[in-house]
């Protein structure tokens, strides 16, 4: 057996695979074979053939074969990880773990151009993000500064890239985002010229893909600038560059084109745009704008068709039944509660509210013109709505019909229309009863108003408007505590009911709970920042709390909102006068007189101010205006005559007194001054006037005796006597009583449609004392009527109609 065993020679110990390539060239033959994968025949060498024709079955030369005179390199035949050392007992280490840890990484060279470019690019991205965040927070100035800074750094970045790499490696996306953000910030800051220039840079650069759609933004800028022709031009250019696959974008651009046509008055072109949109992808805005366009051209039939198209626009929202739990499964109930008010649900509510707003507005717009009368038009709209998915809007349209009757002053028809809802469901019944209560309250029929307010509250206990109106009826009857309870309940049901909050403030003021009233009005001021009524009430409460400085401060805020309100200006003048600041008081009284030159109290104060400052000539014009406003009141004409006398113009004063005597021959004060003037000047008429004066004084004395005798006997009726009973010119009333009588006279002025008449000459004679004589005492401002909530022209209880 050992004869067949051949031991390897010791000299060939290193070559384990020697002898494999040895062959006998005697047996070389050449055969050909056809490779199945190709039609080319090539010689195939075997171990018996020539070495030059040796090849693999795929046409690849075999290892060690000679091809084209070049020997192919030998391939490895040693297994991975297998070495001669392994045979000698070395450990198996195919991954080379025995070589130790890897050498440390090379330190980053921060000064290299590539690293600087990366850091600068990062900084540009951060600036763009900060600019966008500032814009979203409303800080437009900061957003623009960040955008400009990003633009500057991006240009530096481009120059550095050009120095280090080829221009093809420039980051175009970063350049695009920087320019686009800069243009957007220019537009947000209303720097339209700069925004257009930046957009032009983007649009004209052919390297930016899809830059053509930015022409929509350029069209929007031209629209804001009211350059409608250019806006339409850019919208159309953008439309041409947007492919038809982007259907939604094209629809929005066409809608912009239609709106621009409406602004230019080209209604026919606008109709074409909106009709095209409604045929491709109907939506609420396009449908509403189509109705507006047909309304502008007066096409009744097309208005009806457009309204029907608007009604038919699908809302694409889920029904409310989805949010009702079908079982008592707690897991299902939790899921439904979670999705009841999530963002998707809120979006659905907003979309539905927008649809209802468009439909209601369109119905109110076209109802008066599509038929012979607005009532018939409303009826047609109601029928169309009832047959659509917006059935619940039909009742609201009926209530709007009643409100339209109110605007036309047809109260009976409004009441009849609202009474039709008494047999409807509770929500509609409550709304109709609320409006009926409001109507009867305005007509001062508080019993009817209270009855319908009760009906509204019983139909819907959580209706804040109904509770507010019920509180108003109780307030009108003087039960302020009960009224406050109704207002509080309205606020508990709807904390945003500003009418109830305002009314409860008035109620607390009537109850003299001033701190609580002030708290209510301050809360309301936080909601309605620029409400003139609220500002006035706060100032009035501070005045009642005897804090004039705070009252002045809030009145200053009031006149910043309504700078032409004469009552607020006169109130400021009154407060400054009470504080002793005559110059400020004069400024505001004069401003009040400038805006409303018929306020007797203001005229009186200005005239008295000029008398106190020894400018009687300037006081004359104010008393003359007062005499024009109240021609039957003798006191203003006597004041004019006294100003002439005090200024030294005795002849003019005498003529004025004579004119007063002709108009009021029984006026004692006029005769006294006529006697005095004629005596000083030395006229012959002095005896005549003295005789008339004695006769009038004697008649006056006889009348007073009769009054006294009637009082002593006790059989006469009580009679009110105004003025002093003094018979000589030296007697006068006190300044405070004189001011009170004058204010009472001013408060009792007749209405604008009633004639001015004096009650009796005796009252006029007794209440007037010449302010320029030796016994002059001007009435004090403090004795005048104080302005309260009944004096403020715009102040009313918050009776509110159902929101439209």
PDB file of N, CA and C in Angstrom, residues 40-112:
ATOM      1  N   UNK A  40     -21.485  33.192 -31.405  1.00  0.00           N
ATOM      2  CA  UNK A  40     -20.077  33.172 -31.813  1.00  0.00           C
ATOM      3  C   UNK A  40     -19.450  31.880 -31.321  1.00  0.00           C
ATOM      4  N   UNK A  41     -18.737  31.184 -32.222  1.00  0.00           N
ATOM      5  CA  UNK A  41     -18.000  29.970 -31.827  1.00  0.00           C
ATOM      6  C   UNK A  41     -16.578  30.347 -31.532  1.00  0.00           C
ATOM      7  N   UNK A  42     -16.054  29.833 -30.460  1.00  0.00           N
ATOM      8  CA  UNK A  42     -14.682  30.125 -30.091  1.00  0.00           C
ATOM      9  C   UNK A  42     -13.996  28.823 -29.661  1.00  0.00           C
ATOM     10  N   UNK A  43     -12.738  28.734 -29.861  1.00  0.00           N
ATOM     11  CA  UNK A  43     -12.038  27.510 -29.474  1.00  0.00           C
ATOM     12  C   UNK A  43     -12.006  27.341 -27.986  1.00  0.00           C
ATOM     13  N   UNK A  44     -12.204  26.127 -27.560  1.00  0.00           N
ATOM     14  CA  UNK A  44     -12.167  25.793 -26.135  1.00  0.00           C
ATOM     15  C   UNK A  44     -11.011  24.830 -25.909  1.00  0.00           C
ATOM     16  N   UNK A  45     -10.161  25.194 -25.033  1.00  0.00           N
ATOM     17  CA  UNK A  45      -8.988  24.341 -24.772  1.00  0.00           C
ATOM     18  C   UNK A  45      -9.256  23.438 -23.609  1.00  0.00           C
ATOM     19  N   UNK A  46      -8.769  22.276 -23.691  1.00  0.00           N
ATOM     20  CA  UNK A  46      -8.840  21.346 -22.574  1.00  0.00           C
ATOM     21  C   UNK A  46      -7.462  21.144 -22.039  1.00  0.00           C
ATOM     22  N   UNK A  47      -7.381  20.281 -21.106  1.00  0.00           N
ATOM     23  CA  UNK A  47      -6.065  19.975 -20.556  1.00  0.00           C
ATOM     24  C   UNK A  47      -5.167  19.290 -21.557  1.00  0.00           C
ATOM     25  N   UNK A  48      -5.746  18.879 -22.674  1.00  0.00           N
ATOM     26  CA  UNK A  48      -4.946  18.195 -23.684  1.00  0.00           C
ATOM     27  C   UNK A  48      -4.641  19.120 -24.854  1.00  0.00           C
ATOM     28  N   UNK A  49      -5.124  20.299 -24.843  1.00  0.00           N
ATOM     29  CA  UNK A  49      -4.913  21.194 -25.993  1.00  0.00           C
ATOM     30  C   UNK A  49      -3.824  22.181 -25.746  1.00  0.00           C
ATOM     31  N   UNK A  50      -3.754  23.151 -26.655  1.00  0.00           N
ATOM     32  CA  UNK A  50      -2.732  24.197 -26.580  1.00  0.00           C
ATOM     33  C   UNK A  50      -3.065  25.148 -25.457  1.00  0.00           C
ATOM     34  N   UNK A  51      -2.054  25.648 -24.805  1.00  0.00           N
ATOM     35  CA  UNK A  51      -2.251  26.580 -23.698  1.00  0.00           C
ATOM     36  C   UNK A  51      -2.798  27.911 -24.172  1.00  0.00           C
ATOM     37  N   UNK A  52      -2.555  28.299 -25.417  1.00  0.00           N
ATOM     38  CA  UNK A  52      -2.988  29.603 -25.903  1.00  0.00           C
ATOM     39  C   UNK A  52      -4.481  29.658 -26.167  1.00  0.00           C
ATOM     40  N   UNK A  53      -5.112  28.515 -26.359  1.00  0.00           N
ATOM     41  CA  UNK A  53      -6.545  28.529 -26.662  1.00  0.00           C
ATOM     42  C   UNK A  53      -7.381  28.192 -25.441  1.00  0.00           C
ATOM     43  N   UNK A  54      -6.784  28.171 -24.255  1.00  0.00           N
ATOM     44  CA  UNK A  54      -7.511  27.791 -23.049  1.00  0.00           C
ATOM     45  C   UNK A  54      -8.421  28.957 -22.620  1.00  0.00           C
ATOM     46  N   UNK A  55      -9.735  28.668 -22.412  1.00  0.00           N
ATOM     47  CA  UNK A  55     -10.699  29.714 -22.023  1.00  0.00           C
ATOM     48  C   UNK A  55     -11.803  29.098 -21.199  1.00  0.00           C
ATOM     49  N   UNK A  56     -12.525  29.940 -20.465  1.00  0.00           N
ATOM     50  CA  UNK A  56     -13.655  29.459 -19.671  1.00  0.00           C
ATOM     51  C   UNK A  56     -14.863  29.316 -20.551  1.00  0.00           C
ATOM     52  N   UNK A  57     -15.925  28.749 -19.967  1.00  0.00           N
ATOM     53  CA  UNK A  57     -17.140  28.534 -20.755  1.00  0.00           C
ATOM     54  C   UNK A  57     -17.845  29.837 -21.085  1.00  0.00           C
ATOM     55  N   UNK A  58     -17.548  30.947 -20.434  1.00  0.00           N
ATOM     56  CA  UNK A  58     -18.172  32.253 -20.719  1.00  0.00           C
ATOM     57  C   UNK A  58     -17.277  33.122 -21.551  1.00  0.00           C
ATOM     58  N   UNK A  59     -16.229  32.541 -22.127  1.00  0.00           N
ATOM     59  CA  UNK A  59     -15.329  33.318 -22.977  1.00  0.00           C
ATOM     60  C   UNK A  59     -14.272  34.030 -22.191  1.00  0.00           C
ATOM     61  N   UNK A  60     -14.212  33.859 -20.880  1.00  0.00           N
ATOM     62  CA  UNK A  60     -13.233  34.549 -20.041  1.00  0.00           C
ATOM     63  C   UNK A  60     -11.962  33.724 -19.993  1.00  0.00           C
ATOM     64  N   UNK A  61     -10.740  34.294 -20.213  1.00  0.00           N
ATOM     65  CA  UNK A  61      -9.499  33.499 -20.151  1.00  0.00           C
ATOM     66  C   UNK A  61      -9.317  32.887 -18.788  1.00  0.00           C
ATOM     67  N   UNK A  62      -8.867  31.700 -18.767  1.00  0.00           N
ATOM     68  CA  UNK A  62      -8.655  31.018 -17.492  1.00  0.00           C
ATOM     69  C   UNK A  62      -7.384  31.526 -16.832  1.00  0.00           C
ATOM     70  N   UNK A  63      -7.306  31.268 -15.561  1.00  0.00           N
ATOM     71  CA  UNK A  63      -6.145  31.716 -14.791  1.00  0.00           C
ATOM     72  C   UNK A  63      -4.865  31.131 -15.369  1.00  0.00           C
ATOM     73  N   UNK A  64      -3.911  32.030 -15.586  1.00  0.00           N
ATOM     74  CA  UNK A  64      -2.617  31.590 -16.118  1.00  0.00           C
ATOM     75  C   UNK A  64      -2.595  31.429 -17.616  1.00  0.00           C
ATOM     76  N   UNK A  65      -3.715  31.593 -18.322  1.00  0.00           N
ATOM     77  CA  UNK A  65      -3.744  31.430 -19.781  1.00  0.00           C
ATOM     78  C   UNK A  65      -3.078  32.614 -20.448  1.00  0.00           C
ATOM     79  N   UNK A  66      -2.552  32.346 -21.632  1.00  0.00           N
ATOM     80  CA  UNK A  66      -1.888  33.411 -22.410  1.00  0.00           C
ATOM     81  C   UNK A  66      -2.853  33.863 -23.481  1.00  0.00           C
ATOM     82  N   UNK A  67      -3.157  35.138 -23.508  1.00  0.00           N
ATOM     83  CA  UNK A  67      -4.100  35.700 -24.478  1.00  0.00           C
ATOM     84  C   UNK A  67      -3.494  36.965 -25.030  1.00  0.00           C
ATOM     85  N   UNK A  68      -3.432  37.002 -26.374  1.00  0.00           N
ATOM     86  CA  UNK A  68      -2.809  38.136 -27.074  1.00  0.00           C
ATOM     87  C   UNK A  68      -1.380  38.344 -26.611  1.00  0.00           C
ATOM     88  N   UNK A  69      -0.726  37.262 -26.314  1.00  0.00           N
ATOM     89  CA  UNK A  69       0.686  37.335 -25.941  1.00  0.00           C
ATOM     90  C   UNK A  69       0.937  37.803 -24.545  1.00  0.00           C
ATOM     91  N   UNK A  70      -0.127  37.997 -23.731  1.00  0.00           N
ATOM     92  CA  UNK A  70       0.041  38.495 -22.365  1.00  0.00           C
ATOM     93  C   UNK A  70      -0.506  37.447 -21.419  1.00  0.00           C
ATOM     94  N   UNK A  71       0.267  37.107 -20.437  1.00  0.00           N
ATOM     95  CA  UNK A  71      -0.167  36.121 -19.442  1.00  0.00           C
ATOM     96  C   UNK A  71      -1.082  36.791 -18.437  1.00  0.00           C
ATOM     97  N   UNK A  72      -2.278  36.177 -18.228  1.00  0.00           N
ATOM     98  CA  UNK A  72      -3.242  36.757 -17.274  1.00  0.00           C
ATOM     99  C   UNK A  72      -2.729  36.553 -15.859  1.00  0.00           C
ATOM    100  N   UNK A  73      -2.846  37.560 -14.981  1.00  0.00           N
ATOM    101  CA  UNK A  73      -2.343  37.394 -13.615  1.00  0.00           C
ATOM    102  C   UNK A  73      -3.063  36.268 -12.906  1.00  0.00           C
ATOM    103  N   UNK A  74      -2.362  35.656 -11.981  1.00  0.00           N
ATOM    104  CA  UNK A  74      -2.928  34.573 -11.193  1.00  0.00           C
ATOM    105  C   UNK A  74      -3.907  35.141 -10.168  1.00  0.00           C
ATOM    106  N   UNK A  75      -5.033  34.484  -9.968  1.00  0.00           N
ATOM    107  CA  UNK A  75      -5.995  34.892  -8.933  1.00  0.00           C
ATOM    108  C   UNK A  75      -5.693  34.166  -7.661  1.00  0.00           C
ATOM    109  N   UNK A  76      -6.206  34.739  -6.533  1.00  0.00           N
ATOM    110  CA  UNK A  76      -5.927  34.136  -5.228  1.00  0.00           C
ATOM    111  C   UNK A  76      -6.675  32.836  -5.102  1.00  0.00           C
ATOM    112  N   UNK A  77      -5.998  31.855  -4.600  1.00  0.00           N
ATOM    113  CA  UNK A  77      -6.641  30.583  -4.323  1.00  0.00           C
ATOM    114  C   UNK A  77      -6.609  30.264  -2.844  1.00  0.00           C
ATOM    115  N   UNK A  78      -6.112  31.229  -2.061  1.00  0.00           N
ATOM    116  CA  UNK A  78      -5.999  31.015  -0.624  1.00  0.00           C
ATOM    117  C   UNK A  78      -7.281  31.518   0.049  1.00  0.00           C
ATOM    118  N   UNK A  79      -7.850  30.786   0.987  1.00  0.00           N
ATOM    119  CA  UNK A  79      -9.088  31.162   1.659  1.00  0.00           C
ATOM    120  C   UNK A  79      -8.858  32.375   2.543  1.00  0.00           C
ATOM    121  N   UNK A  80      -9.940  33.142   2.739  1.00  0.00           N
ATOM    122  CA  UNK A  80      -9.835  34.337   3.573  1.00  0.00           C
ATOM    123  C   UNK A  80      -9.476  33.947   4.988  1.00  0.00           C
ATOM    124  N   UNK A  81      -8.475  34.614   5.538  1.00  0.00           N
ATOM    125  CA  UNK A  81      -8.052  34.323   6.908  1.00  0.00           C
ATOM    126  C   UNK A  81      -7.155  33.102   7.047  1.00  0.00           C
ATOM    127  N   UNK A  82      -6.921  32.409   5.939  1.00  0.00           N
ATOM    128  CA  UNK A  82      -6.089  31.207   6.027  1.00  0.00           C
ATOM    129  C   UNK A  82      -4.686  31.535   5.556  1.00  0.00           C
ATOM    130  N   UNK A  83      -3.749  31.353   6.407  1.00  0.00           N
ATOM    131  CA  UNK A  83      -2.345  31.597   6.072  1.00  0.00           C
ATOM    132  C   UNK A  83      -1.520  30.401   6.516  1.00  0.00           C
ATOM    133  N   UNK A  84      -0.316  30.446   6.073  1.00  0.00           N
ATOM    134  CA  UNK A  84       0.614  29.375   6.463  1.00  0.00           C
ATOM    135  C   UNK A  84       0.835  29.395   7.964  1.00  0.00           C
ATOM    136  N   UNK A  85       0.741  30.595   8.588  1.00  0.00           N
ATOM    137  CA  UNK A  85       0.971  30.685  10.026  1.00  0.00           C
ATOM    138  C   UNK A  85      -0.103  29.961  10.809  1.00  0.00           C
ATOM    139  N   UNK A  86      -1.321  29.926  10.185  1.00  0.00           N
ATOM    140  CA  UNK A  86      -2.407  29.239  10.873  1.00  0.00           C
ATOM    141  C   UNK A  86      -2.101  27.773  11.041  1.00  0.00           C
ATOM    142  N   UNK A  87      -1.404  27.228  10.055  1.00  0.00           N
ATOM    143  CA  UNK A  87      -1.060  25.816  10.145  1.00  0.00           C
ATOM    144  C   UNK A  87      -0.076  25.597  11.278  1.00  0.00           C
ATOM    145  N   UNK A  88       0.726  26.628  11.512  1.00  0.00           N
ATOM    146  CA  UNK A  88       1.767  26.493  12.540  1.00  0.00           C
ATOM    147  C   UNK A  88       1.245  26.801  13.948  1.00  0.00           C
ATOM    148  N   UNK A  89      -0.116  27.025  14.112  1.00  0.00           N
ATOM    149  CA  UNK A  89      -0.681  27.210  15.457  1.00  0.00           C
ATOM    150  C   UNK A  89      -1.086  28.624  15.799  1.00  0.00           C
ATOM    151  N   UNK A  90      -1.082  29.594  14.854  1.00  0.00           N
ATOM    152  CA  UNK A  90      -1.501  30.972  15.141  1.00  0.00           C
ATOM    153  C   UNK A  90      -3.025  31.013  15.333  1.00  0.00           C
ATOM    154  N   UNK A  91      -3.500  32.031  16.109  1.00  0.00           N
ATOM    155  CA  UNK A  91      -4.948  32.178  16.372  1.00  0.00           C
ATOM    156  C   UNK A  91      -5.670  32.648  15.113  1.00  0.00           C
ATOM    157  N   UNK A  92      -6.913  32.222  14.976  1.00  0.00           N
ATOM    158  CA  UNK A  92      -7.742  32.623  13.827  1.00  0.00           C
ATOM    159  C   UNK A  92      -8.270  34.035  14.066  1.00  0.00           C
ATOM    160  N   UNK A  93      -7.853  34.979  13.221  1.00  0.00           N
ATOM    161  CA  UNK A  93      -8.214  36.401  13.403  1.00  0.00           C
ATOM    162  C   UNK A  93      -8.533  37.020  12.054  1.00  0.00           C
ATOM    163  N   UNK A  94      -9.732  36.670  11.496  1.00  0.00           N
ATOM    164  CA  UNK A  94     -10.043  37.203  10.154  1.00  0.00           C
ATOM    165  C   UNK A  94     -10.260  38.699  10.137  1.00  0.00           C
ATOM    166  N   UNK A  95     -10.693  39.356  11.272  1.00  0.00           N
ATOM    167  CA  UNK A  95     -10.978  40.787  11.300  1.00  0.00           C
ATOM    168  C   UNK A  95      -9.794  41.623  11.730  1.00  0.00           C
ATOM    169  N   UNK A  96      -8.708  41.007  12.021  1.00  0.00           N
ATOM    170  CA  UNK A  96      -7.508  41.749  12.390  1.00  0.00           C
ATOM    171  C   UNK A  96      -7.615  42.469  13.695  1.00  0.00           C
ATOM    172  N   UNK A  97      -8.326  41.888  14.669  1.00  0.00           N
ATOM    173  CA  UNK A  97      -8.528  42.566  15.949  1.00  0.00           C
ATOM    174  C   UNK A  97      -7.279  42.555  16.806  1.00  0.00           C
ATOM    175  N   UNK A  98      -6.361  41.655  16.475  1.00  0.00           N
ATOM    176  CA  UNK A  98      -5.147  41.578  17.285  1.00  0.00           C
ATOM    177  C   UNK A  98      -4.168  42.687  16.987  1.00  0.00           C
ATOM    178  N   UNK A  99      -4.503  43.507  16.006  1.00  0.00           N
ATOM    179  CA  UNK A  99      -3.569  44.576  15.640  1.00  0.00           C
ATOM    180  C   UNK A  99      -3.665  45.793  16.548  1.00  0.00           C
ATOM    181  N   UNK A 100      -4.630  45.817  17.507  1.00  0.00           N
ATOM    182  CA  UNK A 100      -4.744  46.935  18.433  1.00  0.00           C
ATOM    183  C   UNK A 100      -5.754  47.994  17.962  1.00  0.00           C
ATOM    184  N   UNK A 101      -5.984  49.056  18.755  1.00  0.00           N
ATOM    185  CA  UNK A 101      -6.979  50.099  18.396  1.00  0.00           C
ATOM    186  C   UNK A 101      -6.555  50.903  17.174  1.00  0.00           C
ATOM    187  N   UNK A 102      -7.610  51.480  16.549  1.00  0.00           N
ATOM    188  CA  UNK A 102      -7.359  52.313  15.373  1.00  0.00           C
ATOM    189  C   UNK A 102      -6.682  53.613  15.793  1.00  0.00           C
ATOM    190  N   UNK A 103      -5.915  54.156  14.923  1.00  0.00           N
ATOM    191  CA  UNK A 103      -5.261  55.429  15.258  1.00  0.00           C
ATOM    192  C   UNK A 103      -6.290  56.545  15.429  1.00  0.00           C
ATOM    193  N   UNK A 104      -6.028  57.569  16.214  1.00  0.00           N
ATOM    194  CA  UNK A 104      -7.004  58.667  16.428  1.00  0.00           C
ATOM    195  C   UNK A 104      -7.285  59.410  15.125  1.00  0.00           C
ATOM    196  N   UNK A 105      -8.586  60.003  15.093  1.00  0.00           N
ATOM    197  CA  UNK A 105      -8.984  60.769  13.910  1.00  0.00           C
ATOM    198  C   UNK A 105      -8.162  62.036  13.808  1.00  0.00           C
ATOM    199  N   UNK A 106      -8.029  62.450  12.600  1.00  0.00           N
ATOM    200  CA  UNK A 106      -7.291  63.691  12.381  1.00  0.00           C
ATOM    201  C   UNK A 106      -8.110  64.879  12.870  1.00  0.00           C
ATOM    202  N   UNK A 107      -7.518  65.830  13.504  1.00  0.00           N
ATOM    203  CA  UNK A 107      -8.203  67.021  13.998  1.00  0.00           C
ATOM    204  C   UNK A 107      -8.770  67.840  12.830  1.00  0.00           C
ATOM    205  N   UNK A 108     -10.047  68.353  13.065  1.00  0.00           N
ATOM    206  CA  UNK A 108     -10.706  69.125  12.007  1.00  0.00           C
ATOM    207  C   UNK A 108     -10.036  70.482  11.875  1.00  0.00           C
ATOM    208  N   UNK A 109      -9.762  70.807  10.702  1.00  0.00           N
ATOM    209  CA  UNK A 109      -9.109  72.092  10.431  1.00  0.00           C
ATOM    210  C   UNK A 109     -10.187  73.141  10.181  1.00  0.00           C
ATOM    211  N   UNK A 110     -10.493  73.960  11.207  1.00  0.00           N
ATOM    212  CA  UNK A 110     -11.561  74.949  11.088  1.00  0.00           C
ATOM    213  C   UNK A 110     -11.183  76.094  10.162  1.00  0.00           C
ATOM    214  N   UNK A 111      -9.936  76.218   9.858  1.00  0.00           N
ATOM    215  CA  UNK A 111      -9.518  77.294   8.968  1.00  0.00           C
ATOM    216  C   UNK A 111      -9.552  76.891   7.500  1.00  0.00           C
ATOM    217  N   UNK A 112      -9.967  75.678   7.230  1.00  0.00           N
ATOM    218  CA  UNK A 112     -10.004  75.258   5.829  1.00  0.00           C
ATOM    219  C   UNK A 112     -11.151  75.938   5.112  1.00  0.00           C
TER     220      UNK A 112
END
